[in-house]
Amino acid sequence: MSLLEVNNLNVRFKTNDGLVHAINHVSFSLDKAETLGVVGESGSGKSQTVLALMGLSANNALVSGSAKLDGKELIGIPTKELNQIRGNEISMIFQDPMTSLNPYVTIETQLCEPMMVHQHSTKAQARRHAIDMLDAVRIPDIANRIKLYPHELSGGMQQRVMVAMALMCKPRLLIADEPTTALDVTVQAQLLKLLQELQDEFKMATILITHDIAVVAGACDRVMVMYAGTTVESAQIHDLFANHYHPYTSGLMTATPRVDSAQTKLQEITGEPPDLSHLPAGCAFSPRCPRATDICSQQHPVLEDMHDQNLHYVACFHARETDNKETLNS
Amino acid sequence: MEKSFTLRQKKKNAYFLEKVATNSYEGAFKGRSLYYDAWLRFKKNRIAKFSLVVLGLIIVMMIVLPWFSPYTYAQQNLLEVYQSPSAKHWFGTDSLGRDIFTRVMIGGRITLEIGFVATLVSVVIGTLVGATAGFLGGNVDNILMRIVDVLYGLPFMFFAILLVTLFGRNFILIFIAIGAVVWLDMARVVRGQTMGLKNRQFIEAAHVCGVKERVIITRHIIRNLIGIIAVYITLTVPGSIMIAVFLSFLGLGIQPPMTDWGGLISDGAQVIAFNYWWLLLIPSSFLTVTLLCFNFVGNGLRDALDPREQH
Amino acid sequence: MFSYILRRLGGVIPTLFAVVLISFLMVHMTPGDPFATERALPPEVLKQLHHQYHLDLPLWQQFLYYLDDLIHGNLGYSLKYQGQSINHLVFPTGSQGGFWVSVQLGTFSIIIAGIGGIILDIFSALTKDTLADFIDHVISVFCMLVISTPIVVTAPLSVLVFAVFLHWFPAGGWGTLSDLVLPVIILSLPYIAVITQIARSSLIEIMGSPFIRTAKAKGLSMPRLVWRHALKPAMMPVVSLLGPTVAGILTGSVVIERVFTIPGIGIQMVQGATNRDYNLVLALVIIYSLLVIVFNLLVDIIYAFLDPKIRY
């Protein structure tokens, strides 16, 4: 049985301009110690998906569907029950460490909090564990730094503190929401490496959200590509890089610089992501799709298995016709 | 107490007025859109619109009704002291048998007059200081704004009382005292706006040359100031009224037998132990309703001119 | 921290000096003899009096004398109560009254304003956009009403309702706890509203900030979230607002002392103004300014202490 089972998740936002359909019928599952990469442009709903799992959606959100952690439902349960899970069994790292750490509280207090709340440990125990964790995320000179306030650390160090904080209770699932976006490139690489090592060490499943498909390539077992709140393609990492069927995935690939190919010019995906309060009747990508036909603007494509070596799901009417990668590159 | 108003508005005001300044300046290029849009938004705000109507009614009452009253504000009738409201004396009479209705109307005139004139005084002082600081910049700016900062921290009301002590109760003095208390916000706002305009002027000058540009700029500055001053006045008048009422309540305002709402409330407060409730409640209600209306209109104008402030 | 306080203290002295200088000049540049209002005095007596009060010296020497007196804690002599020292009026020995009464009244009011404002703002901010939305609306309307009603109205009105009609509290006086209730509540009411408004918008902003999301993701309960993570940053604007609040409360206390016949320095101020007792009013202006300046200094220090981003 898989660790996390998400079934038909929907998130809508009530606004003055009507309903915004942020997440539409998203389903996926995650095994123990597996890493899932979620890729997409900003606004594709990748962050909203995990926020919904954590019960962190905004006040005006309507969340429906099901998400089970080890068989226990997460969606729609009382905050009190949810509070026993988040920070304890599921932890989350956010995009911008500078605003995601409380500037008025010392990192010691912020680190100790999850353990004191979830395991009812004493401050001294929590502090000892916090120092171990800071050691694990390789923050030098920990003993002198634990009393500091977040702004007294660099961005990379702050994000390491965030990671240490997320690991305090040894969660079974770690969600990292664009953990490296706000950091320098060199620091990014260090942090990703650190995350991978920690994942092996702690044997936890990870959901890694990024808009950078190159990050996914190095760090994930499986990839889910999202567009306008829906899953458009989902596959093992090797399968995806070998064969990608959805034109949006192809677009993402060609828009990313690669060291291993002779390609010199990056291609952009033309057009804008759709307005989520007025989604097109058919495939959400059809207005930007080079291969769109009549059927694309009339009906929703459903996820279908492409029967590669492993399961490879694609939601496109034209998926079987040709190899998209070649089409686009030629 | 008079500060509660300035206090509440201070941060917000400085912020949004500065924004209004830049907005209306940009709006000037797009024709009348900003002020027209603002008016449309204001019309949608029911409380503000209702308050504006009530305010208009009160002002018209103050001006017109005393002419039709058979009594004057100073006319005593020792046979009819402390009469409760009746057909003969709508709002009753006071310790000297004077008609409270007439006195409330006349007193209201004085209170509103003080409120408006004191606000104008503060607008003039504030604009002069703010514009000087903003245009000249450098050390002049530093010194002037440092002075404004220091003055912000002082309990101005007490200096006003000192003024009254020195010169006696004096109508003009009250204007000066109140104007001197409330000009600080205006100075800050105008300074910020002038500095913004100066920089824009510089950029504009690169595009267009000659006197014509200057004419446009001047026109825009005037346009700007109108928008700011309109909002500023509606938000400062109630503040000034509160100070005027405060001084009169302490017996440091207008000279009897002339009176204003503060004086009437003070008279009423002295006899509350004897249940002459109308002497306190009637002028108090007029004062409170007027202040509420000004605040609602002011907030409405502010929100209309800067829709981003709304949630 | 210590050097920061010293530096702030250094900034206070020019302000204080300016206050003394301005008010002194206002008094002494006004034409007219302080003794002219008394019954006609023989010229030699007048001369004697002028000499006694240093009025025969040039203005700057008079100012230095005054400054010297102030530094030694001598506030000068009242003109109305011939020969009475102002120190004796402001700090009466034995009987209750004067400066400390006003300070007590002000202190209680600030405490109530702070506590009341914070409690109301938490209720208001946390019920916004929830099922209990009406609480937020009621509090907002209350704030608008209270802010638009001056103390000049609420103070006598509260006496009429709670003392004359209901007999719940005494109509005036000073000394017992029940004497305190009405004056303190009425004086703090507008500031409860002001603090509620400022703190509400600041708390709403903080509750939507990323670090609160992080804290939620850690599984913290709502009380812990508000108490440990949101309240302190949300209160920072309120702390910086305390300076002007003190100035306002001191100003309002003059009205309160008059309505509730509390024997503080506010009443003396009004009497001094009515009697045109320059020296008394001058001394009281300086005392009130000193209170406000010292409190602003305290607020600055508290702010620096609370905000980890400020380096001393």
Short mmCIF file of N, CA, C and O in Angstrom, two decimals, chain B residues 1-5 7-8 10-11 146 150-151 153-159 161-169 242 245-246 249-252 262 265-266 269-270 272-275 277 280-281 284-285 287-288 291-292 295-296 299 311, chain C residues 15 19 22-23 26-27 30 144-145 147-153 156-157 159-160 164-165 190-191 194 197-198 237 241 244-245 247-248 250-252 254-255 258-259 269-270 272-274 276-278 281-282 285 288-289 292-293 296:
data_model
loop_
_atom_site.label_atom_id
_atom_site.label_comp_id
_atom_site.label_asym_id
_atom_site.label_seq_id
_atom_site.Cartn_x
_atom_site.Cartn_y
_atom_site.Cartn_z
N MET B 1 -7.73 63.78 23.79
CA MET B 1 -8.95 63.35 23.10
C MET B 1 -9.01 63.89 21.67
O MET B 1 -9.39 63.19 20.75
N GLU B 2 -8.58 65.13 21.49
CA GLU B 2 -8.61 65.64 20.12
C GLU B 2 -7.61 64.89 19.29
O GLU B 2 -7.70 64.81 18.09
N LYS B 3 -6.64 64.29 19.97
CA LYS B 3 -5.60 63.60 19.24
C LYS B 3 -6.09 62.24 18.75
O LYS B 3 -5.52 61.67 17.85
N SER B 4 -7.12 61.71 19.43
CA SER B 4 -7.56 60.37 19.04
C SER B 4 -7.86 60.35 17.56
O SER B 4 -7.59 59.39 16.87
N PHE B 5 -8.37 61.46 17.09
CA PHE B 5 -8.69 61.50 15.67
C PHE B 5 -7.42 61.53 14.82
O PHE B 5 -7.20 60.67 14.00
N LEU B 7 -4.52 60.84 15.63
CA LEU B 7 -3.77 59.64 15.91
C LEU B 7 -4.17 58.50 14.99
O LEU B 7 -3.36 57.89 14.30
N ARG B 8 -5.46 58.24 15.01
CA ARG B 8 -5.99 57.12 14.25
C ARG B 8 -5.64 57.30 12.78
O ARG B 8 -5.27 56.37 12.09
N LYS B 10 -3.38 59.31 11.46
CA LYS B 10 -2.07 59.83 11.10
C LYS B 10 -1.32 58.97 10.10
O LYS B 10 -1.03 59.39 9.00
N LYS B 11 -1.08 57.72 10.54
CA LYS B 11 -0.29 56.84 9.70
C LYS B 11 -0.99 56.60 8.37
O LYS B 11 -0.42 56.78 7.31
N ARG B 146 12.85 67.91 10.84
CA ARG B 146 13.28 67.58 12.20
C ARG B 146 12.39 68.33 13.19
O ARG B 146 11.94 67.78 14.19
N VAL B 150 9.94 66.81 16.05
CA VAL B 150 9.98 67.18 17.47
C VAL B 150 8.61 67.63 17.93
O VAL B 150 8.11 67.22 18.97
N LEU B 151 7.96 68.46 17.10
CA LEU B 151 6.65 68.98 17.49
C LEU B 151 5.61 67.87 17.61
O LEU B 151 4.71 67.94 18.43
N GLY B 153 5.94 65.12 18.89
CA GLY B 153 6.01 64.46 20.19
C GLY B 153 5.50 65.29 21.34
O GLY B 153 5.45 64.82 22.46
N LEU B 154 5.12 66.54 21.07
CA LEU B 154 4.74 67.41 22.18
C LEU B 154 3.23 67.45 22.39
O LEU B 154 2.46 67.33 21.45
N PRO B 155 2.81 67.62 23.64
CA PRO B 155 1.37 67.75 23.92
C PRO B 155 0.91 69.16 23.59
O PRO B 155 0.98 70.05 24.42
N PHE B 156 0.46 69.34 22.36
CA PHE B 156 0.17 70.66 21.85
C PHE B 156 -0.94 71.38 22.58
O PHE B 156 -0.96 72.59 22.70
N MET B 157 -1.89 70.58 23.05
CA MET B 157 -3.05 71.16 23.71
C MET B 157 -2.62 72.08 24.84
O MET B 157 -3.23 73.12 25.08
N PHE B 158 -1.53 71.69 25.51
CA PHE B 158 -1.11 72.48 26.66
C PHE B 158 -0.51 73.82 26.23
O PHE B 158 -0.65 74.81 26.92
N PHE B 159 0.12 73.80 25.06
CA PHE B 159 0.62 75.08 24.55
C PHE B 159 -0.55 75.97 24.15
O PHE B 159 -0.50 77.18 24.32
N ILE B 161 -3.38 76.00 25.63
CA ILE B 161 -3.90 76.55 26.89
C ILE B 161 -3.01 77.70 27.36
O ILE B 161 -3.50 78.74 27.82
N LEU B 162 -1.70 77.52 27.19
CA LEU B 162 -0.77 78.60 27.57
C LEU B 162 -1.06 79.87 26.77
O LEU B 162 -1.12 80.97 27.31
N LEU B 163 -1.31 79.69 25.46
CA LEU B 163 -1.65 80.83 24.60
C LEU B 163 -2.87 81.55 25.13
O LEU B 163 -2.89 82.79 25.22
N VAL B 164 -3.90 80.75 25.45
CA VAL B 164 -5.14 81.36 25.93
C VAL B 164 -4.89 82.08 27.25
O VAL B 164 -5.43 83.16 27.51
N THR B 165 -4.05 81.50 28.11
CA THR B 165 -3.71 82.14 29.39
C THR B 165 -3.09 83.51 29.15
O THR B 165 -3.41 84.49 29.82
N LEU B 166 -2.18 83.56 28.16
CA LEU B 166 -1.45 84.79 27.93
C LEU B 166 -2.31 85.87 27.31
O LEU B 166 -2.25 87.03 27.69
N PHE B 167 -3.12 85.50 26.34
CA PHE B 167 -3.83 86.52 25.57
C PHE B 167 -5.30 86.60 25.92
O PHE B 167 -6.03 87.36 25.30
N GLY B 168 -5.74 85.82 26.86
CA GLY B 168 -7.15 85.85 27.20
C GLY B 168 -7.96 85.10 26.17
O GLY B 168 -7.44 84.62 25.17
N ARG B 169 -9.26 84.96 26.41
CA ARG B 169 -10.09 84.25 25.44
C ARG B 169 -10.30 85.15 24.24
O ARG B 169 -10.73 86.29 24.37
N MET B 242 -13.06 69.04 17.50
CA MET B 242 -12.83 68.41 18.80
C MET B 242 -11.95 69.31 19.68
O MET B 242 -12.20 69.44 20.88
N VAL B 245 -14.02 72.33 20.85
CA VAL B 245 -14.97 71.92 21.87
C VAL B 245 -14.26 71.69 23.19
O VAL B 245 -14.74 72.07 24.27
N PHE B 246 -13.07 71.10 23.10
CA PHE B 246 -12.26 70.84 24.29
C PHE B 246 -11.95 72.15 25.01
O PHE B 246 -12.18 72.27 26.22
N PHE B 249 -15.07 73.70 26.48
CA PHE B 249 -15.58 72.92 27.61
C PHE B 249 -14.84 73.32 28.89
O PHE B 249 -15.42 73.37 29.96
N LEU B 250 -13.55 73.62 28.75
CA LEU B 250 -12.76 74.00 29.92
C LEU B 250 -12.96 75.47 30.26
O LEU B 250 -12.33 75.98 31.19
N GLY B 251 -13.83 76.16 29.52
CA GLY B 251 -14.06 77.57 29.79
C GLY B 251 -12.98 78.46 29.22
O GLY B 251 -12.77 79.57 29.67
N LEU B 252 -12.23 77.92 28.24
CA LEU B 252 -11.13 78.69 27.66
C LEU B 252 -11.43 79.07 26.22
O LEU B 252 -10.56 79.54 25.50
N GLY B 262 -19.25 73.22 22.59
CA GLY B 262 -18.45 72.88 23.76
C GLY B 262 -18.94 73.62 25.00
O GLY B 262 -19.09 73.04 26.07
N ILE B 265 -22.28 72.14 26.10
CA ILE B 265 -22.11 70.86 26.78
C ILE B 265 -21.57 71.10 28.19
O ILE B 265 -22.01 70.47 29.16
N SER B 266 -20.64 72.05 28.29
CA SER B 266 -20.09 72.39 29.61
C SER B 266 -21.19 72.88 30.55
O SER B 266 -21.28 72.45 31.70
N ALA B 269 -23.18 69.95 31.53
CA ALA B 269 -22.47 69.04 32.42
C ALA B 269 -22.52 69.53 33.87
O ALA B 269 -22.49 68.74 34.80
N GLN B 270 -22.62 70.85 34.03
CA GLN B 270 -22.60 71.38 35.40
C GLN B 270 -23.90 71.12 36.16
O GLN B 270 -23.91 71.20 37.38
N ILE B 272 -25.96 68.27 35.56
CA ILE B 272 -26.50 66.92 35.33
C ILE B 272 -27.05 66.32 36.62
O ILE B 272 -27.97 65.52 36.58
N ALA B 273 -26.50 66.72 37.76
CA ALA B 273 -26.96 66.14 39.02
C ALA B 273 -28.43 66.45 39.26
O ALA B 273 -29.10 65.75 40.02
N PHE B 274 -28.96 67.49 38.58
CA PHE B 274 -30.36 67.86 38.80
C PHE B 274 -31.29 67.35 37.72
O PHE B 274 -32.43 67.81 37.60
N ASN B 275 -30.77 66.42 36.89
CA ASN B 275 -31.64 65.80 35.89
C ASN B 275 -32.08 66.71 34.76
O ASN B 275 -33.07 66.44 34.10
N TRP B 277 -31.46 66.84 31.79
CA TRP B 277 -30.76 66.05 30.77
C TRP B 277 -30.66 66.74 29.43
O TRP B 277 -29.70 66.60 28.71
N LEU B 280 -27.60 68.70 28.41
CA LEU B 280 -26.40 67.95 28.03
C LEU B 280 -26.62 67.17 26.74
O LEU B 280 -25.81 67.22 25.81
N LEU B 281 -27.76 66.46 26.68
CA LEU B 281 -27.94 65.50 25.59
C LEU B 281 -28.11 66.15 24.23
O LEU B 281 -27.58 65.66 23.24
N SER B 284 -24.81 67.57 22.84
CA SER B 284 -23.93 66.42 22.66
C SER B 284 -24.30 65.64 21.41
O SER B 284 -23.43 65.23 20.63
N SER B 285 -25.62 65.43 21.21
CA SER B 285 -26.05 64.66 20.04
C SER B 285 -25.67 65.38 18.76
O SER B 285 -25.16 64.76 17.82
N LEU B 287 -23.26 67.46 18.27
CA LEU B 287 -21.81 67.38 18.09
C LEU B 287 -21.40 66.00 17.58
O LEU B 287 -20.67 65.87 16.59
N THR B 288 -21.92 64.97 18.25
CA THR B 288 -21.51 63.61 17.89
C THR B 288 -21.93 63.25 16.47
O THR B 288 -21.14 62.69 15.70
N LEU B 291 -19.68 65.02 13.99
CA LEU B 291 -18.34 64.41 13.91
C LEU B 291 -18.39 63.07 13.19
O LEU B 291 -17.55 62.78 12.34
N LEU B 292 -19.41 62.25 13.53
CA LEU B 292 -19.56 60.96 12.86
C LEU B 292 -19.69 61.15 11.35
O LEU B 292 -19.03 60.47 10.56
N ASN B 295 -16.45 62.07 9.73
CA ASN B 295 -15.55 60.92 9.65
C ASN B 295 -15.98 59.94 8.56
O ASN B 295 -15.14 59.41 7.83
N PHE B 296 -17.28 59.70 8.45
CA PHE B 296 -17.76 58.77 7.42
C PHE B 296 -17.49 59.34 6.03
O PHE B 296 -17.04 58.62 5.13
N ASN B 299 -13.72 59.14 5.39
CA ASN B 299 -13.30 57.78 5.06
C ASN B 299 -13.78 57.38 3.68
O ASN B 299 -13.08 56.70 2.94
N HIS B 311 -10.70 46.48 1.45
CA HIS B 311 -10.37 45.07 1.38
C HIS B 311 -11.25 44.37 0.37
O HIS B 311 -12.38 44.53 0.23
N THR C 15 15.15 68.56 22.84
CA THR C 15 13.69 68.71 22.79
C THR C 15 13.18 69.38 24.06
O THR C 15 12.38 70.32 24.02
N VAL C 19 11.33 72.99 24.54
CA VAL C 19 10.04 73.18 25.20
C VAL C 19 10.13 74.31 26.21
O VAL C 19 9.31 75.24 26.23
N ILE C 22 10.72 77.76 24.35
CA ILE C 22 9.54 78.28 23.64
C ILE C 22 8.48 78.78 24.62
O ILE C 22 7.98 79.90 24.51
N SER C 23 8.18 77.95 25.62
CA SER C 23 7.11 78.37 26.53
C SER C 23 7.55 79.57 27.37
O SER C 23 6.74 80.45 27.65
N MET C 26 7.25 82.58 25.15
CA MET C 26 5.84 82.93 24.96
C MET C 26 5.34 83.75 26.13
O MET C 26 4.66 84.77 25.96
N VAL C 27 5.68 83.32 27.34
CA VAL C 27 5.19 84.02 28.53
C VAL C 27 5.83 85.39 28.65
O VAL C 27 5.16 86.40 28.86
N THR C 30 5.21 88.38 26.08
CA THR C 30 3.87 88.96 26.06
C THR C 30 3.90 90.30 26.78
O THR C 30 4.40 90.38 27.89
N MET C 144 -15.71 53.03 15.52
CA MET C 144 -16.04 54.24 14.78
C MET C 144 -16.84 55.20 15.66
O MET C 144 -16.59 56.40 15.69
N LEU C 145 -17.81 54.64 16.39
CA LEU C 145 -18.66 55.45 17.26
C LEU C 145 -17.83 56.12 18.35
O LEU C 145 -17.94 57.32 18.59
N ILE C 147 -14.65 56.69 18.51
CA ILE C 147 -13.67 57.65 18.04
C ILE C 147 -14.34 58.98 17.68
O ILE C 147 -13.76 60.04 17.83
N SER C 148 -15.58 58.90 17.20
CA SER C 148 -16.27 60.13 16.80
C SER C 148 -16.92 60.85 17.97
O SER C 148 -17.46 61.94 17.80
N THR C 149 -16.93 60.23 19.16
CA THR C 149 -17.56 60.88 20.30
C THR C 149 -16.48 61.40 21.23
O THR C 149 -15.76 60.61 21.84
N PRO C 150 -16.33 62.74 21.34
CA PRO C 150 -15.26 63.25 22.18
C PRO C 150 -15.51 62.99 23.66
O PRO C 150 -16.65 62.80 24.08
N ILE C 151 -14.44 62.99 24.43
CA ILE C 151 -14.50 62.80 25.88
C ILE C 151 -15.41 63.82 26.53
O ILE C 151 -16.10 63.54 27.50
N VAL C 152 -15.41 65.02 25.95
CA VAL C 152 -16.26 66.10 26.44
C VAL C 152 -17.73 65.65 26.49
O VAL C 152 -18.50 66.08 27.34
N VAL C 153 -18.11 64.73 25.58
CA VAL C 153 -19.48 64.22 25.58
C VAL C 153 -19.59 62.98 26.47
O VAL C 153 -20.49 62.87 27.31
N PRO C 156 -19.43 63.59 30.81
CA PRO C 156 -20.66 63.96 31.52
C PRO C 156 -21.79 62.96 31.32
O PRO C 156 -22.57 62.70 32.23
N LEU C 157 -21.84 62.37 30.11
CA LEU C 157 -22.89 61.40 29.82
C LEU C 157 -22.78 60.19 30.75
O LEU C 157 -23.78 59.69 31.27
N VAL C 159 -21.53 60.15 33.71
CA VAL C 159 -21.97 60.57 35.04
C VAL C 159 -23.49 60.55 35.11
O VAL C 159 -24.09 60.03 36.05
N LEU C 160 -24.13 61.10 34.06
CA LEU C 160 -25.59 61.15 34.02
C LEU C 160 -26.18 59.74 34.13
O LEU C 160 -27.08 59.48 34.93
N VAL C 164 -25.98 59.39 38.20
CA VAL C 164 -27.23 60.05 38.54
C VAL C 164 -28.43 59.10 38.43
O VAL C 164 -29.23 58.98 39.34
N PHE C 165 -28.51 58.37 37.30
CA PHE C 165 -29.65 57.47 37.11
C PHE C 165 -29.48 56.14 37.84
O PHE C 165 -30.33 55.71 38.59
N PRO C 190 -11.48 56.02 23.91
CA PRO C 190 -11.08 56.32 22.52
C PRO C 190 -9.80 55.60 22.14
O PRO C 190 -9.64 55.23 20.97
N TYR C 191 -8.91 55.39 23.11
CA TYR C 191 -7.64 54.76 22.78
C TYR C 191 -7.78 53.25 22.66
O TYR C 191 -7.03 52.61 21.92
N VAL C 194 -8.77 53.17 19.11
CA VAL C 194 -7.65 53.44 18.21
C VAL C 194 -6.73 52.22 18.14
O VAL C 194 -6.35 51.77 17.06
N GLN C 197 -8.27 49.35 16.21
CA GLN C 197 -8.24 49.52 14.76
C GLN C 197 -6.86 49.24 14.18
O GLN C 197 -6.72 48.50 13.21
N ILE C 198 -5.84 49.85 14.79
CA ILE C 198 -4.48 49.67 14.28
C ILE C 198 -4.06 48.20 14.42
O ILE C 198 -3.56 47.59 13.47
N PRO C 237 3.28 48.01 15.64
CA PRO C 237 2.69 49.32 15.34
C PRO C 237 1.99 49.93 16.55
O PRO C 237 1.97 51.15 16.71
N LEU C 241 2.65 53.51 18.55
CA LEU C 241 1.51 54.42 18.69
C LEU C 241 1.34 54.89 20.13
O LEU C 241 0.61 55.84 20.41
N PRO C 244 2.10 58.97 21.04
CA PRO C 244 0.99 59.89 20.83
C PRO C 244 -0.20 59.58 21.74
O PRO C 244 -0.90 60.49 22.17
N THR C 245 -0.41 58.29 22.06
CA THR C 245 -1.53 57.93 22.92
C THR C 245 -1.37 58.58 24.29
O THR C 245 -2.33 59.11 24.86
N ALA C 247 0.26 61.33 25.01
CA ALA C 247 -0.03 62.76 24.87
C ALA C 247 -1.53 62.99 24.89
O ALA C 247 -2.03 63.89 25.58
N GLY C 248 -2.26 62.15 24.15
CA GLY C 248 -3.72 62.29 24.09
C GLY C 248 -4.38 62.04 25.42
O GLY C 248 -5.29 62.76 25.83
N LEU C 250 -3.07 62.34 28.41
CA LEU C 250 -2.79 63.44 29.34
C LEU C 250 -3.69 64.63 29.04
O LEU C 250 -4.24 65.27 29.94
N THR C 251 -3.85 64.92 27.73
CA THR C 251 -4.74 66.02 27.35
C THR C 251 -6.16 65.75 27.82
O THR C 251 -6.80 66.60 28.41
N GLY C 252 -6.62 64.53 27.55
CA GLY C 252 -7.98 64.17 27.95
C GLY C 252 -8.17 64.20 29.46
O GLY C 252 -9.25 64.48 29.95
N VAL C 254 -7.30 66.29 31.50
CA VAL C 254 -7.71 67.61 31.98
C VAL C 254 -9.24 67.68 32.06
O VAL C 254 -9.81 68.12 33.05
N VAL C 255 -9.90 67.20 30.98
CA VAL C 255 -11.36 67.19 30.97
C VAL C 255 -11.90 66.25 32.04
O VAL C 255 -12.83 66.58 32.80
N ARG C 258 -11.78 67.58 35.49
CA ARG C 258 -12.78 68.61 35.72
C ARG C 258 -14.16 67.99 35.93
O ARG C 258 -14.86 68.35 36.88
N VAL C 259 -14.53 67.04 35.08
CA VAL C 259 -15.87 66.46 35.17
C VAL C 259 -16.01 65.65 36.47
O VAL C 259 -17.03 65.74 37.15
N MET C 269 -4.25 73.38 36.00
CA MET C 269 -3.95 73.99 34.71
C MET C 269 -5.11 74.88 34.26
O MET C 269 -4.91 76.02 33.84
N VAL C 270 -6.32 74.35 34.36
CA VAL C 270 -7.49 75.12 33.92
C VAL C 270 -7.70 76.34 34.81
O VAL C 270 -7.94 77.45 34.33
N GLY C 272 -5.41 77.86 36.53
CA GLY C 272 -4.32 78.78 36.21
C GLY C 272 -4.64 79.58 34.96
O GLY C 272 -4.41 80.78 34.89
N ALA C 273 -5.18 78.88 33.94
CA ALA C 273 -5.50 79.56 32.69
C ALA C 273 -6.62 80.58 32.90
O ALA C 273 -6.58 81.69 32.37
N THR C 274 -7.63 80.20 33.70
CA THR C 274 -8.74 81.12 33.95
C THR C 274 -8.26 82.33 34.75
O THR C 274 -8.66 83.46 34.49
N ARG C 276 -5.29 83.51 34.75
CA ARG C 276 -4.14 84.05 34.03
C ARG C 276 -2.88 84.00 34.90
O ARG C 276 -2.12 84.96 34.98
N ASP C 277 -2.71 82.85 35.55
CA ASP C 277 -1.54 82.64 36.40
C ASP C 277 -0.42 82.07 35.52
O ASP C 277 -0.22 80.86 35.45
N TYR C 278 0.31 82.96 34.83
CA TYR C 278 1.30 82.51 33.82
C TYR C 278 2.27 81.48 34.38
O TYR C 278 2.54 80.47 33.76
N VAL C 281 0.83 78.00 34.82
CA VAL C 281 0.58 77.33 33.56
C VAL C 281 1.89 76.96 32.87
O VAL C 281 2.06 75.86 32.35
N LEU C 282 2.86 77.90 32.92
CA LEU C 282 4.18 77.63 32.34
C LEU C 282 4.79 76.37 32.95
O LEU C 282 5.25 75.47 32.25
N VAL C 285 2.89 73.26 31.82
CA VAL C 285 3.19 72.89 30.43
C VAL C 285 4.51 72.13 30.38
O VAL C 285 4.64 71.10 29.72
N TYR C 288 3.97 68.58 31.89
CA TYR C 288 3.27 67.69 30.96
C TYR C 288 4.18 67.29 29.80
O TYR C 288 4.22 66.14 29.38
N SER C 289 4.93 68.28 29.26
CA SER C 289 5.82 67.97 28.15
C SER C 289 6.88 66.97 28.58
O SER C 289 7.20 66.04 27.85
N VAL C 292 5.44 63.54 28.57
CA VAL C 292 5.27 63.00 27.22
C VAL C 292 6.62 62.61 26.63
O VAL C 292 6.78 61.53 26.05
N ILE C 293 7.62 63.49 26.81
CA ILE C 293 8.93 63.21 26.23
C ILE C 293 9.55 61.97 26.86
O ILE C 293 10.07 61.09 26.17
N ASN C 296 7.81 58.95 25.55
CA ASN C 296 8.23 58.63 24.17
C ASN C 296 9.58 57.94 24.16
O ASN C 296 9.82 57.02 23.38
#
